[in-house]
Coordinates of N, CA, C and O in Angstrom, one line a residue:
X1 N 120.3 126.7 97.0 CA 121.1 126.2 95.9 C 122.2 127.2 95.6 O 122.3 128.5 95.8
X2 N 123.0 126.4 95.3 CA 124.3 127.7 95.0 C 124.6 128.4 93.9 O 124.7 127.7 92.8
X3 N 124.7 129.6 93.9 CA 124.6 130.7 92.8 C 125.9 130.0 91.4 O 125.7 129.8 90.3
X4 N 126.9 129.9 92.1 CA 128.1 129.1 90.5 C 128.1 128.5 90.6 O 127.9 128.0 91.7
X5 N 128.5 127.7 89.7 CA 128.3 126.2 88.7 C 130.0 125.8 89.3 O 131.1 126.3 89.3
X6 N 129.5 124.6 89.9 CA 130.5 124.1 90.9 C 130.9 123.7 89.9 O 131.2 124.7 89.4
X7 N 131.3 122.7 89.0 CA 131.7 121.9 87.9 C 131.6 122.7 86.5 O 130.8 122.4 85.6
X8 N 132.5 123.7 86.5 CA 132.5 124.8 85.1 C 132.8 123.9 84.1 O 132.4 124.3 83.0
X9 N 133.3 122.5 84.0 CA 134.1 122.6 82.8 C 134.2 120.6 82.6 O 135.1 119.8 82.5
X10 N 132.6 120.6 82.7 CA 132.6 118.6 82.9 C 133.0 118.3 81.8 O 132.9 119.1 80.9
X11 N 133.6 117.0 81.7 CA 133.9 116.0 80.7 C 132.1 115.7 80.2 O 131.3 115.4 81.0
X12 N 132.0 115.9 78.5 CA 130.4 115.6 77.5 C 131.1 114.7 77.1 O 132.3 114.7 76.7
X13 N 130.1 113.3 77.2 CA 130.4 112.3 76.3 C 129.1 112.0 75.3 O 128.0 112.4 75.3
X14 N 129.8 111.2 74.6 CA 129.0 110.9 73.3 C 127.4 110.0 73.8 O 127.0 109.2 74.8
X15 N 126.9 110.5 72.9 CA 124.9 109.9 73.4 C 125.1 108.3 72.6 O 125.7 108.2 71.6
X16 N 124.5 107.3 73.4 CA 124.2 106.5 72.6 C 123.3 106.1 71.4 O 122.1 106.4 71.3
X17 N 124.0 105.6 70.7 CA 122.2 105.3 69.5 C 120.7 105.6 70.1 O 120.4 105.8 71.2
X18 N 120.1 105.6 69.3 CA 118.8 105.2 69.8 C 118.3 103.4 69.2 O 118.7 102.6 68.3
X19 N 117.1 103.4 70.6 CA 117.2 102.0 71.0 C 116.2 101.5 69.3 O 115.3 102.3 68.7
X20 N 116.6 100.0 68.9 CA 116.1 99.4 67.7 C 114.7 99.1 68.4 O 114.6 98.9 69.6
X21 N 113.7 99.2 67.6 CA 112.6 98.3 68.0 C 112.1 97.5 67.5 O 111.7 97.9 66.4
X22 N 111.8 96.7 67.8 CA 111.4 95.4 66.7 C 109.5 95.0 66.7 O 108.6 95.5 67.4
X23 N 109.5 94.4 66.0 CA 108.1 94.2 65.7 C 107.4 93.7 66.9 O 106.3 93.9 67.2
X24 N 108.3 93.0 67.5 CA 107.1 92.4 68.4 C 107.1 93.0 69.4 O 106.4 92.4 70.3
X25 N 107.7 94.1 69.7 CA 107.6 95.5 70.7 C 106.4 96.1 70.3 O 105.7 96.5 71.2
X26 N 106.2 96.3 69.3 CA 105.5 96.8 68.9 C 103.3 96.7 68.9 O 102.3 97.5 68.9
X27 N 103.6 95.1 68.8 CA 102.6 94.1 68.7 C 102.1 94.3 70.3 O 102.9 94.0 71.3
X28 N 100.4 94.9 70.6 CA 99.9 94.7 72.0 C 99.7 93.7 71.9 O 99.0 93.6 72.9
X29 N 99.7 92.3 71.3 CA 99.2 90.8 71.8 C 100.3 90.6 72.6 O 100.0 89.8 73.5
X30 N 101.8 91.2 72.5 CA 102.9 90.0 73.0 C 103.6 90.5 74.0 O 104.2 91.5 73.8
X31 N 103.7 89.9 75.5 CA 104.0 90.6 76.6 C 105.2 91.7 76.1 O 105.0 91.8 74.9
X32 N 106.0 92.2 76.4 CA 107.0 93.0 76.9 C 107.3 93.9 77.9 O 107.0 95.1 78.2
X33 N 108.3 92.4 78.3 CA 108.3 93.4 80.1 C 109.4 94.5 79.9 O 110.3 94.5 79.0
X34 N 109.4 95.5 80.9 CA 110.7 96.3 80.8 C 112.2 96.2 81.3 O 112.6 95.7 82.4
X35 N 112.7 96.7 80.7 CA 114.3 96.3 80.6 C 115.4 97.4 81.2 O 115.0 98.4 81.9
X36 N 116.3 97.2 81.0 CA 117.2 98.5 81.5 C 117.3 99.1 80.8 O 117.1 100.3 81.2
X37 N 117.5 99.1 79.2 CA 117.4 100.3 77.9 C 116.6 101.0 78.0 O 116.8 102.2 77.8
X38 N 115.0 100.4 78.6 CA 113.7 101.4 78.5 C 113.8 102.7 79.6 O 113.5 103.9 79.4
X39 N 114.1 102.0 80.5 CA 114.7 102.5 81.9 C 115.8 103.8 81.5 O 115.6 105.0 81.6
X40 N 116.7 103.2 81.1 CA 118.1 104.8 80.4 C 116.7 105.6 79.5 O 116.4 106.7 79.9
X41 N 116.0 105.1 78.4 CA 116.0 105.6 77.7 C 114.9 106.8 78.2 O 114.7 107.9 77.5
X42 N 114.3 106.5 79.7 CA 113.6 107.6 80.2 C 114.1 108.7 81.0 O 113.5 109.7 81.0
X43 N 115.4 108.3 81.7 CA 116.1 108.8 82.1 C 117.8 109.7 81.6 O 118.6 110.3 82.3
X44 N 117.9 109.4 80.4 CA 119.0 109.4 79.9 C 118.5 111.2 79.3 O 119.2 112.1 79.9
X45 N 117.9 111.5 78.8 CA 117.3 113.2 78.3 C 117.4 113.8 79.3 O 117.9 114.9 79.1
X46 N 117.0 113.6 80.8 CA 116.8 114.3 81.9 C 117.7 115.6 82.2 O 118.8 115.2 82.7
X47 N 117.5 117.0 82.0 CA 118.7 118.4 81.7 C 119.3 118.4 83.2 O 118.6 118.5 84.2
X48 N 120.3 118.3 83.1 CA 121.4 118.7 83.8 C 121.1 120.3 84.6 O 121.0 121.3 84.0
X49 N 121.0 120.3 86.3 CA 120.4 121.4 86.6 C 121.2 122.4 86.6 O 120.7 123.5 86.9
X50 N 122.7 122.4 86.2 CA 123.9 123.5 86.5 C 124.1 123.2 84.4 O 124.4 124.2 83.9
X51 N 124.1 122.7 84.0 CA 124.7 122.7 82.6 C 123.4 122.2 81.5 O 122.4 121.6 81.7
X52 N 124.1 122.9 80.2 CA 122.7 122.9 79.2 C 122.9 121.7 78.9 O 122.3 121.5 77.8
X53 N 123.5 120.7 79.4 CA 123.4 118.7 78.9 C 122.6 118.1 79.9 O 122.1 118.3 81.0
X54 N 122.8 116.8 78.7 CA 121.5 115.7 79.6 C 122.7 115.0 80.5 O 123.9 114.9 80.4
X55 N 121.5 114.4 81.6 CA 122.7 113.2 82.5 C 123.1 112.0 81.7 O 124.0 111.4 82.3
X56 N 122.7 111.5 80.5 CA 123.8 111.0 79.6 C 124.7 111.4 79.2 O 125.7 110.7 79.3
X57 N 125.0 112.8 78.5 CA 126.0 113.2 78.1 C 126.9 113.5 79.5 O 128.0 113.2 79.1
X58 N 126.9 113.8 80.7 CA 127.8 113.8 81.2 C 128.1 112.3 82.2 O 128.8 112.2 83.1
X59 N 127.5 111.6 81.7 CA 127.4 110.2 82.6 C 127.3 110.2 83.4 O 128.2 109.9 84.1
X60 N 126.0 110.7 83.9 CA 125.3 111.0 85.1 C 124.8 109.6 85.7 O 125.1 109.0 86.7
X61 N 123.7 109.4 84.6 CA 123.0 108.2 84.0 C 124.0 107.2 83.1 O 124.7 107.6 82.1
X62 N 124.0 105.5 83.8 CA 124.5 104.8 82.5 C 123.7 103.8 82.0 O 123.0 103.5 83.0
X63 N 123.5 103.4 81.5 CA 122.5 101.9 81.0 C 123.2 100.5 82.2 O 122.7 99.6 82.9
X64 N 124.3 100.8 81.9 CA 124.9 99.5 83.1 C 124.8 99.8 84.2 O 125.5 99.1 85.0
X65 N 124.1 100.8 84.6 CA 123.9 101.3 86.1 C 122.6 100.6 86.9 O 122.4 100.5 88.1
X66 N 121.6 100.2 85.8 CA 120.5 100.3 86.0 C 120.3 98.8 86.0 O 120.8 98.1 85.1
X67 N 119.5 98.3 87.2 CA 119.0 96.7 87.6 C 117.1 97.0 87.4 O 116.4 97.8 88.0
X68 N 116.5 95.9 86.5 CA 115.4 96.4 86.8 C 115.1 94.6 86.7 O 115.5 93.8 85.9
X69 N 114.1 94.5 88.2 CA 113.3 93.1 88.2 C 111.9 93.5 87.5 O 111.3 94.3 88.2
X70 N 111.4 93.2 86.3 CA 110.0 93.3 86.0 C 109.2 92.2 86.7 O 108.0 92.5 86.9
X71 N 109.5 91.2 87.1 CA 108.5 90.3 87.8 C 108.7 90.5 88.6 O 108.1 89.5 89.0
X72 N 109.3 91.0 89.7 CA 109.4 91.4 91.3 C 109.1 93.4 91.0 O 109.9 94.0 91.6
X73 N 108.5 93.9 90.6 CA 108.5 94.9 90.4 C 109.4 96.0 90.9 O 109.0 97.0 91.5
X74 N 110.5 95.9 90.5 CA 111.7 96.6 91.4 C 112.8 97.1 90.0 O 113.3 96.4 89.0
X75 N 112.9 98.7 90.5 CA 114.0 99.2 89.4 C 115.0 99.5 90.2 O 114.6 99.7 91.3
X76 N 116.1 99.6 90.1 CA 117.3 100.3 91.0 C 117.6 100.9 90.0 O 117.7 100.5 88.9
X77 N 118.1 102.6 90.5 CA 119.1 103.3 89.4 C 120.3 103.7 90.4 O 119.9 103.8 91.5
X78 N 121.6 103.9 90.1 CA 122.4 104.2 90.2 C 122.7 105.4 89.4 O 122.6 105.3 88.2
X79 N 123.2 106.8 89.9 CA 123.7 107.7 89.2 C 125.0 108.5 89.5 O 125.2 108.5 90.7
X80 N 125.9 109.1 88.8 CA 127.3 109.2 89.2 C 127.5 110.8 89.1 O 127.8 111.3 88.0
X81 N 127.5 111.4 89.9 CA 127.4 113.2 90.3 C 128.8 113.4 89.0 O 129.6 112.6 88.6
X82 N 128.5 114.5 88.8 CA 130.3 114.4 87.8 C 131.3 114.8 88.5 O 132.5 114.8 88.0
X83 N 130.9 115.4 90.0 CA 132.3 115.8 91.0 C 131.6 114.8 92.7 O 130.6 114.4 93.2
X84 N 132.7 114.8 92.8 CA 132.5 114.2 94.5 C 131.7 114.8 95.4 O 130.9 114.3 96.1
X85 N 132.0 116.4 95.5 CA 131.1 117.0 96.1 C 130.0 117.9 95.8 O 129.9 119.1 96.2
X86 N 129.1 117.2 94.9 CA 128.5 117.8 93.9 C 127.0 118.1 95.0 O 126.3 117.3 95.5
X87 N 127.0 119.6 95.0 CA 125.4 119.7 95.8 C 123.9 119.7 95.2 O 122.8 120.1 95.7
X88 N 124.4 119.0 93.5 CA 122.8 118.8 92.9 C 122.6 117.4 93.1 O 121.6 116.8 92.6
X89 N 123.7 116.9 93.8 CA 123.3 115.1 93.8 C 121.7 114.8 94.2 O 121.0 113.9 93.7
X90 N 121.3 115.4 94.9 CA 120.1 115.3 95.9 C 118.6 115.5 94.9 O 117.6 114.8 94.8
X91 N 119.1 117.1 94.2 CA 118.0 117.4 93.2 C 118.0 116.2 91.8 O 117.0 115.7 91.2
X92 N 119.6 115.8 91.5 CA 119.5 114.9 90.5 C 118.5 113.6 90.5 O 117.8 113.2 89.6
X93 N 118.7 113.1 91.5 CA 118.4 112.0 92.5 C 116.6 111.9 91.9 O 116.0 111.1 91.1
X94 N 116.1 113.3 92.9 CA 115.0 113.5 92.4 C 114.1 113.8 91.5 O 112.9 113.8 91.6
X95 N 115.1 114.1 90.3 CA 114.6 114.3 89.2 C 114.6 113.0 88.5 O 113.7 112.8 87.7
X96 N 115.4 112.2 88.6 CA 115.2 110.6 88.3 C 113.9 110.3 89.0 O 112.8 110.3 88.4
X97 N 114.1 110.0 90.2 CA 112.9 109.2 90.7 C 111.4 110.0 89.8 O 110.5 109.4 89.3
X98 N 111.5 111.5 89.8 CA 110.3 111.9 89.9 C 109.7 111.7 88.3 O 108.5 111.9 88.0
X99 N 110.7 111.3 87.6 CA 110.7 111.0 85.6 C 109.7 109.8 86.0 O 108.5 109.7 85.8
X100 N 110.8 108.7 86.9 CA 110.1 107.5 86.8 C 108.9 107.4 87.2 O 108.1 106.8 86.5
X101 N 108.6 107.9 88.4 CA 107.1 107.6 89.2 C 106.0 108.0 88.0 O 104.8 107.7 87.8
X102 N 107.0 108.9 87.3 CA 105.6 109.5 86.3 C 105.1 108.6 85.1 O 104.0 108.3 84.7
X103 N 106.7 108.2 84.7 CA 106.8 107.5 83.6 C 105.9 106.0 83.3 O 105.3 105.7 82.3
X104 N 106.2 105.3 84.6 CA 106.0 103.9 84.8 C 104.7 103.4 85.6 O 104.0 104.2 86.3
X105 N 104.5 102.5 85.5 CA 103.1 101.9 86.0 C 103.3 101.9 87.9 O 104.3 101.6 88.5
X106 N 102.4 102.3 88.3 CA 103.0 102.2 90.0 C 103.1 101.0 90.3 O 103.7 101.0 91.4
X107 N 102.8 100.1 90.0 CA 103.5 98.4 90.1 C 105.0 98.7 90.7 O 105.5 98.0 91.6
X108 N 105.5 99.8 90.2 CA 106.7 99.6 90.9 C 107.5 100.2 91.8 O 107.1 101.3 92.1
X109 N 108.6 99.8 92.3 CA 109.3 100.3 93.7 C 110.6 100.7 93.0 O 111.3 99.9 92.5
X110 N 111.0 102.3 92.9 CA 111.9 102.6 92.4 C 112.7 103.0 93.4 O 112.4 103.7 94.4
X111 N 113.8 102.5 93.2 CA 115.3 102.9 94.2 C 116.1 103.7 93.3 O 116.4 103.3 92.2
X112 N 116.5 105.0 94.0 CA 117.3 106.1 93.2 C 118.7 106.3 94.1 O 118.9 107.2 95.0
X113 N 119.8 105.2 93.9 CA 121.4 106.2 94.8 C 122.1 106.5 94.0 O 121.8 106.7 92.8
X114 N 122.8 106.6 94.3 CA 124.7 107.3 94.4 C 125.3 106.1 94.1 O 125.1 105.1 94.8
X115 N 126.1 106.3 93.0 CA 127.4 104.9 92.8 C 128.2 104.8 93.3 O 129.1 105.5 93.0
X116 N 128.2 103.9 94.4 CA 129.2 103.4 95.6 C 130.6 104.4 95.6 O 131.0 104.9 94.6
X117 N 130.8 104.6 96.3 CA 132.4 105.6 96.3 C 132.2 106.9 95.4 O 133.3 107.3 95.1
X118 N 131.4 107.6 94.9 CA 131.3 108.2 93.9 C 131.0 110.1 94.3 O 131.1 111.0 93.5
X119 N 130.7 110.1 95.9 CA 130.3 111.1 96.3 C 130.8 111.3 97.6 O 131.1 110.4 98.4
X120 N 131.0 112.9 97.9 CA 131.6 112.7 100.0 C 130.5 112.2 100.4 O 130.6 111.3 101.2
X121 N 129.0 112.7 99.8 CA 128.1 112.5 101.1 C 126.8 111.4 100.7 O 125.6 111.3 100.9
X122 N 127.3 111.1 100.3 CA 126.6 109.7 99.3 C 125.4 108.7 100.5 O 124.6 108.0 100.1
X123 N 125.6 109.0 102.0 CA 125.1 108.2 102.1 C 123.9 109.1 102.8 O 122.9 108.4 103.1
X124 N 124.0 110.4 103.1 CA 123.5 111.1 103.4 C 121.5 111.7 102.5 O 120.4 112.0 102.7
X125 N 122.8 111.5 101.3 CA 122.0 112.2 99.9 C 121.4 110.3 99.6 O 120.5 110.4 98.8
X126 N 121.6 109.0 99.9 CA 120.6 107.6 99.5 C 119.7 107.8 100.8 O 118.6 107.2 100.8
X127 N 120.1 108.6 101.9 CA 119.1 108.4 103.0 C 117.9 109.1 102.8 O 116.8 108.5 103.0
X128 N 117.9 110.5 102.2 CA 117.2 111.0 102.2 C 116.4 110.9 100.4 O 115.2 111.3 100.1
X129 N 117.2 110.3 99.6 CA 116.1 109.9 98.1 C 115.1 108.5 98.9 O 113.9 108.5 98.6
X130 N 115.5 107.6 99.7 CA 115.0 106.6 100.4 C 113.6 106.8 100.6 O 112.5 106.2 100.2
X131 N 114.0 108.1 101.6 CA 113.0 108.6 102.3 C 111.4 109.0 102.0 O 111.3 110.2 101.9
X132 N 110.4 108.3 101.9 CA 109.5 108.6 101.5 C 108.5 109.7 101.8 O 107.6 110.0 101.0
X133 N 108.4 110.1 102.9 CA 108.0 111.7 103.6 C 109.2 112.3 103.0 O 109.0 112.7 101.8
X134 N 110.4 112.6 103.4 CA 110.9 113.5 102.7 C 110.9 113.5 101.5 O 110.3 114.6 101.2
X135 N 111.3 112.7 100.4 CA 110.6 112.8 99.0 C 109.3 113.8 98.9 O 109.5 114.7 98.2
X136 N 108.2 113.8 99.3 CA 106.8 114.1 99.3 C 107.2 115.3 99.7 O 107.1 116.2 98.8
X137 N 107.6 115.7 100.9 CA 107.6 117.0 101.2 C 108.4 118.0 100.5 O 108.3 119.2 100.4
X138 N 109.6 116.9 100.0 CA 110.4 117.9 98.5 C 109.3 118.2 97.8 O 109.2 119.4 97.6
X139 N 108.2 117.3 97.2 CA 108.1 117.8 96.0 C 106.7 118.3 96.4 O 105.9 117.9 95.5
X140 N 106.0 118.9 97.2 CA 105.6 119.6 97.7 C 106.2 121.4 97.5 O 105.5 122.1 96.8
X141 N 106.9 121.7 97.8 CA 107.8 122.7 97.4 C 107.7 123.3 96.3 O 108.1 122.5 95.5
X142 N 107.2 124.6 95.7 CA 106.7 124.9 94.9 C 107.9 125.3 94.0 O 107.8 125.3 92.8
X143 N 108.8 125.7 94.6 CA 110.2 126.6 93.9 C 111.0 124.7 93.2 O 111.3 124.4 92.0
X144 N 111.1 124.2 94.0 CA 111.6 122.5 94.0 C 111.5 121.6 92.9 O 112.3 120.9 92.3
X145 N 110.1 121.7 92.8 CA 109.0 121.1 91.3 C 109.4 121.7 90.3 O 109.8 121.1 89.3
X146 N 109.3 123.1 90.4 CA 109.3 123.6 89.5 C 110.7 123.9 89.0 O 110.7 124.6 88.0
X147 N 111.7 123.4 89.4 CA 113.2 122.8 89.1 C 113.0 121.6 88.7 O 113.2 121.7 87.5
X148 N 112.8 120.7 89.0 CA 112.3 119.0 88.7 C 111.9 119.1 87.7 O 112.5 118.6 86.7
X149 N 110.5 119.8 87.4 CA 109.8 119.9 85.9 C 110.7 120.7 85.1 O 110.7 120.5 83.9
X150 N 111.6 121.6 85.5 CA 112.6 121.8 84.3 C 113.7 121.1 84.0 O 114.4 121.5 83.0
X151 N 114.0 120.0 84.8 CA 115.0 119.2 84.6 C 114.3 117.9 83.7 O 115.1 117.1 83.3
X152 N 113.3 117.7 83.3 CA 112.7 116.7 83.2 C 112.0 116.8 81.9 O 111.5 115.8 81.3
X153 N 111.9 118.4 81.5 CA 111.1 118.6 80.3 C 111.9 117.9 79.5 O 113.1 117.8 79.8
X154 N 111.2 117.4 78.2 CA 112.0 117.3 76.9 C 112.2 118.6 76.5 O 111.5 119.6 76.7
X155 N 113.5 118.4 75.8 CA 113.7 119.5 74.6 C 113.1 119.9 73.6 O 113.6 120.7 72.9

């Protein structure tokens, strides 16, 4: 990992509300499947591994990034590095996936890339979040995790 903060000086944008919830969210008799808001809202806090912000405030993470099929069990996230050749793309990557796998029921198949044109090595950094031995052997890595779990803690 590299000692300075490649991106000194990102553009913070504003956090969205927090999400309404209504009664019948609330209610265990009445299904509610999950959505893309639920989806941001697990990933949207996640700290930034070079800056004291979350990947919302730098729009890392967007809510319109995110496709989730609840009846086909399938989430896609899409996330947007804040520079092109940003070398935490990869740890970002997996700090999403590794929120979700925790977060969510294993019913599902979570897909973590890069937003199309968004990075030099974009396809490098979807080959290897893809990757499910590599994944594993990332987070195997004791120094690695223990970056992940601090990207991941709440505040």
């Amino acid at each position: 990992m590299p000692t300075e903060i490649e991106n000194i000086n990102p553009q913070v944008y504003k956090k969205c509300g927090e999400r309404v919830i209504l009664a019948s969210e609330e209610d265990d008799e009445v299904a509610d499947p999950f959505d893309r808001r639920e989806i941001f809202d697990l990933i949207r806090v996640i700290n930034d591994p070079e800056h004291p912000l979350t990947l919302e405030e730098l729009h890392v993470v967007q809510e319109n990034l995110i496709e989730v099929d609840d009846n086909g069990n399938v989430i896609h996230v899409y996330f947007t590095p804040t520079i092109p050749h940003c070398s935490m793309a990869t740890l970002i990557g997996l700090s999403i996936r590794v929120k979700l796998l925790r977060s969510l029921p294993p019913r599902f198949k979570i897909c973590v890339e890069i937003t199309p044109g968004t990075h030099a090595s974009e396809q490098a950094v979807n080959k290897q979040l893809a990757d499910k031995e590599r994944v594993a052997a990332a987070l195997e890595n004791s120094h690695l995790i223990e970056v992940i779990n601090q990207c991941i803690a709440a505040k």
